[in-house]
């Protein structure tokens, strides 16, 4: 059986014959990440290492929201005009490890701020009251998920803001959000369907 390391070395040898040194190093890092996160998917199924790094549901048609660093110039923060509205965790993440064990990864939804009151009978403002518009994140990265499309809120953060816009993006952390932000509460939600979700700018898997 060929080890993950062996596969990375073979892939690196092929890449080195086709690209510059800088490009080779960048692509080798992506290949290594793909093999660490999804070795079977990358080694045995059609596709690219770049796509494997983004994990499941990375297309614009998947219904998931893009990562903040994808739409916020590489910064893993809520962009201007948004706020942290709630969070959930994905257990057993390849991006959060401690003592050789995979730990939960926490995903914080950044919602658009409303410039007017909520729509009647709703906790979300009308589309004309929020600056962001529903769109695909773009084609420059494999994280082509949507931004400003999903009107859904977990609600553990900034409960003083009763009215919110759609989810603009998702920021990620290996630390529980309530330990980072006073505005977030500890009430937990879990969605393990997002455990492989990632973007090239959102982190690399643990060694």
Short mmCIF file of C-alpha atoms in Angstrom, two decimals:
data_model
loop_
_atom_site.label_atom_id
_atom_site.label_comp_id
_atom_site.label_asym_id
_atom_site.label_seq_id
_atom_site.Cartn_x
_atom_site.Cartn_y
_atom_site.Cartn_z
CA UNK A 1 0.00 0.00 0.00
CA UNK A 2 1.32 3.45 -0.90
CA UNK A 3 1.36 5.85 2.04
CA UNK A 4 -0.11 9.36 1.95
CA UNK A 5 3.43 10.73 2.04
CA UNK A 6 4.41 8.56 -0.91
CA UNK A 7 1.48 9.83 -2.92
CA UNK A 8 2.43 13.43 -2.13
CA UNK A 9 6.02 12.81 -3.25
CA UNK A 10 4.93 11.22 -6.54
CA UNK A 11 2.49 14.08 -7.18
CA UNK A 12 5.24 16.59 -6.40
CA UNK A 13 7.61 14.95 -8.89
CA UNK A 14 5.01 15.24 -11.65
CA UNK A 15 4.25 18.86 -10.80
CA UNK A 16 7.91 19.84 -10.69
CA UNK A 17 8.28 18.99 -14.37
CA UNK A 18 5.39 21.27 -15.34
CA UNK A 19 5.72 24.48 -13.37
CA UNK A 20 8.06 27.05 -11.85
CA UNK A 21 9.65 26.59 -8.43
CA UNK A 22 7.19 29.01 -6.80
CA UNK A 23 4.23 27.40 -8.53
CA UNK A 24 5.57 23.97 -7.66
CA UNK A 25 5.79 24.81 -3.96
CA UNK A 26 2.29 26.27 -3.91
CA UNK A 27 0.79 23.30 -5.71
CA UNK A 28 2.66 20.80 -3.54
CA UNK A 29 1.11 22.42 -0.45
CA UNK A 30 -2.34 22.06 -2.00
CA UNK A 31 -1.69 18.42 -2.90
CA UNK A 32 -0.48 17.70 0.62
CA UNK A 33 -3.59 19.32 2.08
CA UNK A 34 -5.84 17.35 -0.26
CA UNK A 35 -4.19 14.08 0.68
CA UNK A 36 -4.44 14.84 4.38
CA UNK A 37 -8.09 15.89 4.27
CA UNK A 38 -9.50 13.59 1.60
CA UNK A 39 -6.87 11.00 0.59
CA UNK A 40 -9.30 8.50 -0.94
CA UNK A 41 -11.28 11.15 -2.79
CA UNK A 42 -8.17 12.79 -4.24
CA UNK A 43 -6.19 9.64 -5.01
CA UNK A 44 -8.94 7.47 -6.47
CA UNK A 45 -11.61 9.75 -7.92
CA UNK A 46 -11.51 12.24 -10.80
CA UNK A 47 -10.92 15.84 -9.73
CA UNK A 48 -8.20 18.15 -8.53
CA UNK A 49 -6.35 18.69 -5.27
CA UNK A 50 -7.66 22.27 -5.28
CA UNK A 51 -11.26 21.03 -5.30
CA UNK A 52 -10.53 18.47 -2.57
CA UNK A 53 -9.21 21.25 -0.32
CA UNK A 54 -12.58 23.03 -0.50
CA UNK A 55 -14.42 19.90 0.61
CA UNK A 56 -18.04 19.02 -0.03
CA UNK A 57 -20.66 21.44 -1.27
CA UNK A 58 -18.23 23.95 -2.74
CA UNK A 59 -20.27 24.89 -5.81
CA UNK A 60 -22.61 27.86 -6.09
CA UNK A 61 -25.55 25.50 -6.53
CA UNK A 62 -24.86 23.61 -3.30
CA UNK A 63 -26.80 26.06 -1.15
CA UNK A 64 -23.99 26.62 1.36
CA UNK A 65 -22.47 30.01 2.18
CA UNK A 66 -18.90 30.95 1.23
CA UNK A 67 -16.11 31.44 3.75
CA UNK A 68 -15.33 34.99 4.85
CA UNK A 69 -11.72 34.83 3.73
CA UNK A 70 -12.97 34.03 0.21
CA UNK A 71 -15.02 37.23 -0.03
CA UNK A 72 -13.11 39.42 2.46
CA UNK A 73 -9.70 39.66 0.77
CA UNK A 74 -8.33 36.60 2.54
CA UNK A 75 -9.27 37.81 6.03
CA UNK A 76 -11.03 35.30 8.31
CA UNK A 77 -13.30 37.93 9.86
CA UNK A 78 -16.80 39.28 9.43
CA UNK A 79 -16.52 41.91 6.67
CA UNK A 80 -17.56 45.54 7.20
CA UNK A 81 -21.33 45.89 7.25
CA UNK A 82 -21.87 42.48 8.83
CA UNK A 83 -21.99 41.03 12.34
CA UNK A 84 -21.62 37.63 14.01
CA UNK A 85 -25.16 36.33 14.33
CA UNK A 86 -24.64 32.76 15.51
CA UNK A 87 -22.44 29.69 15.33
CA UNK A 88 -22.28 25.92 15.09
CA UNK A 89 -19.60 23.26 15.28
CA UNK A 90 -18.46 20.35 13.13
CA UNK A 91 -16.95 17.51 15.15
CA UNK A 92 -13.77 15.66 14.20
CA UNK A 93 -12.37 18.40 11.97
CA UNK A 94 -9.08 17.83 10.17
CA UNK A 95 -8.35 21.53 10.76
CA UNK A 96 -8.53 21.50 14.57
CA UNK A 97 -6.33 18.98 16.38
CA UNK A 98 -5.03 18.56 19.92
CA UNK A 99 -2.94 15.73 21.30
CA UNK A 100 -3.18 13.87 18.03
CA UNK A 101 -6.99 13.96 18.11
CA UNK A 102 -9.33 15.82 15.79
CA UNK A 103 -11.40 18.40 17.62
CA UNK A 104 -14.48 20.45 16.74
CA UNK A 105 -14.19 23.33 14.32
CA UNK A 106 -16.46 26.28 15.00
CA UNK A 107 -18.19 28.16 12.20
CA UNK A 108 -19.58 31.65 12.83
CA UNK A 109 -22.18 33.11 10.50
CA UNK A 110 -21.65 36.76 9.56
CA UNK A 111 -24.96 38.42 8.73
CA UNK A 112 -25.61 41.60 6.83
CA UNK A 113 -26.66 44.55 9.00
CA UNK A 114 -30.11 45.99 8.41
CA UNK A 115 -30.61 49.67 7.61
CA UNK A 116 -34.32 49.47 8.43
CA UNK A 117 -36.67 47.32 10.47
CA UNK A 118 -37.52 43.67 9.93
CA UNK A 119 -39.99 42.65 7.28
CA UNK A 120 -43.48 42.08 8.74
CA UNK A 121 -43.68 38.75 10.56
CA UNK A 122 -39.96 38.08 10.05
CA UNK A 123 -36.67 38.35 11.93
CA UNK A 124 -34.95 39.34 8.70
CA UNK A 125 -34.94 42.71 7.04
CA UNK A 126 -36.29 43.28 3.55
CA UNK A 127 -33.80 42.94 0.69
CA UNK A 128 -33.72 46.69 0.09
CA UNK A 129 -32.57 47.23 3.69
CA UNK A 130 -29.26 45.37 3.43
CA UNK A 131 -26.29 46.35 1.27
CA UNK A 132 -25.15 42.87 0.19
CA UNK A 133 -26.79 41.09 -2.72
CA UNK A 134 -27.22 37.36 -3.32
CA UNK A 135 -24.50 36.06 -5.65
CA UNK A 136 -21.90 33.35 -6.15
CA UNK A 137 -18.60 34.04 -4.37
CA UNK A 138 -16.71 33.91 -7.68
CA UNK A 139 -14.58 31.60 -9.79
CA UNK A 140 -11.11 32.63 -8.59
CA UNK A 141 -11.21 29.88 -5.93
CA UNK A 142 -12.84 26.48 -5.56
CA UNK A 143 -14.97 28.01 -2.78
CA UNK A 144 -17.72 29.12 -5.15
CA UNK A 145 -20.43 28.93 -2.52
CA UNK A 146 -23.02 31.71 -2.25
CA UNK A 147 -22.88 34.95 -0.33
CA UNK A 148 -25.80 37.00 0.99
CA UNK A 149 -28.38 34.43 -0.06
CA UNK A 150 -29.36 32.42 3.02
CA UNK A 151 -31.84 33.93 5.47
CA UNK A 152 -31.12 31.66 8.41
CA UNK A 153 -29.75 32.46 11.85
CA UNK A 154 -28.60 30.28 14.76
CA UNK A 155 -28.83 33.34 17.00
CA UNK A 156 -26.34 32.75 19.84
CA UNK A 157 -24.43 35.99 19.08
CA UNK A 158 -25.49 39.64 19.28
CA UNK A 159 -28.98 38.86 20.51
CA UNK A 160 -29.51 42.58 21.01
CA UNK A 161 -29.80 42.75 17.20
CA UNK A 162 -33.22 41.21 16.67
CA UNK A 163 -33.26 41.90 12.95
CA UNK A 164 -30.61 40.65 10.55
CA UNK A 165 -29.81 40.30 6.89
CA UNK A 166 -28.80 37.12 5.06
CA UNK A 167 -25.59 35.25 5.87
CA UNK A 168 -22.80 37.04 4.03
CA UNK A 169 -20.05 34.54 4.85
CA UNK A 170 -18.68 32.10 7.44
CA UNK A 171 -15.61 32.63 9.60
CA UNK A 172 -13.89 29.66 11.28
CA UNK A 173 -12.03 29.03 14.52
CA UNK A 174 -10.80 26.14 16.65
CA UNK A 175 -11.77 28.03 19.82
CA UNK A 176 -15.41 28.12 20.98
CA UNK A 177 -16.87 31.46 19.87
CA UNK A 178 -18.18 32.25 23.36
CA UNK A 179 -14.59 32.20 24.59
CA UNK A 180 -13.59 34.70 21.92
CA UNK A 181 -16.52 37.09 21.86
CA UNK A 182 -18.60 38.39 24.75
CA UNK A 183 -21.49 38.82 22.33
CA UNK A 184 -21.72 35.03 21.75
CA UNK A 185 -23.45 32.59 24.09
CA UNK A 186 -22.49 28.98 24.76
CA UNK A 187 -25.67 27.32 23.51
CA UNK A 188 -24.32 24.75 21.07
CA UNK A 189 -25.47 23.58 17.66
CA UNK A 190 -23.82 20.87 15.54
CA UNK A 191 -23.83 20.21 11.80
CA UNK A 192 -21.29 17.53 10.87
CA UNK A 193 -22.24 17.80 7.20
CA UNK A 194 -19.87 20.78 7.15
CA UNK A 195 -16.86 18.94 8.62
CA UNK A 196 -15.00 18.88 5.26
CA UNK A 197 -16.03 22.39 4.19
CA UNK A 198 -13.06 24.66 3.62
CA UNK A 199 -11.40 27.18 1.30
CA UNK A 200 -7.74 27.53 0.35
CA UNK A 201 -7.56 30.65 2.54
CA UNK A 202 -9.42 29.14 5.50
CA UNK A 203 -6.66 26.91 6.90
CA UNK A 204 -4.61 23.80 6.32
CA UNK A 205 -5.15 20.43 7.98
CA UNK A 206 -3.28 19.45 11.12
CA UNK A 207 0.03 17.66 10.72
#
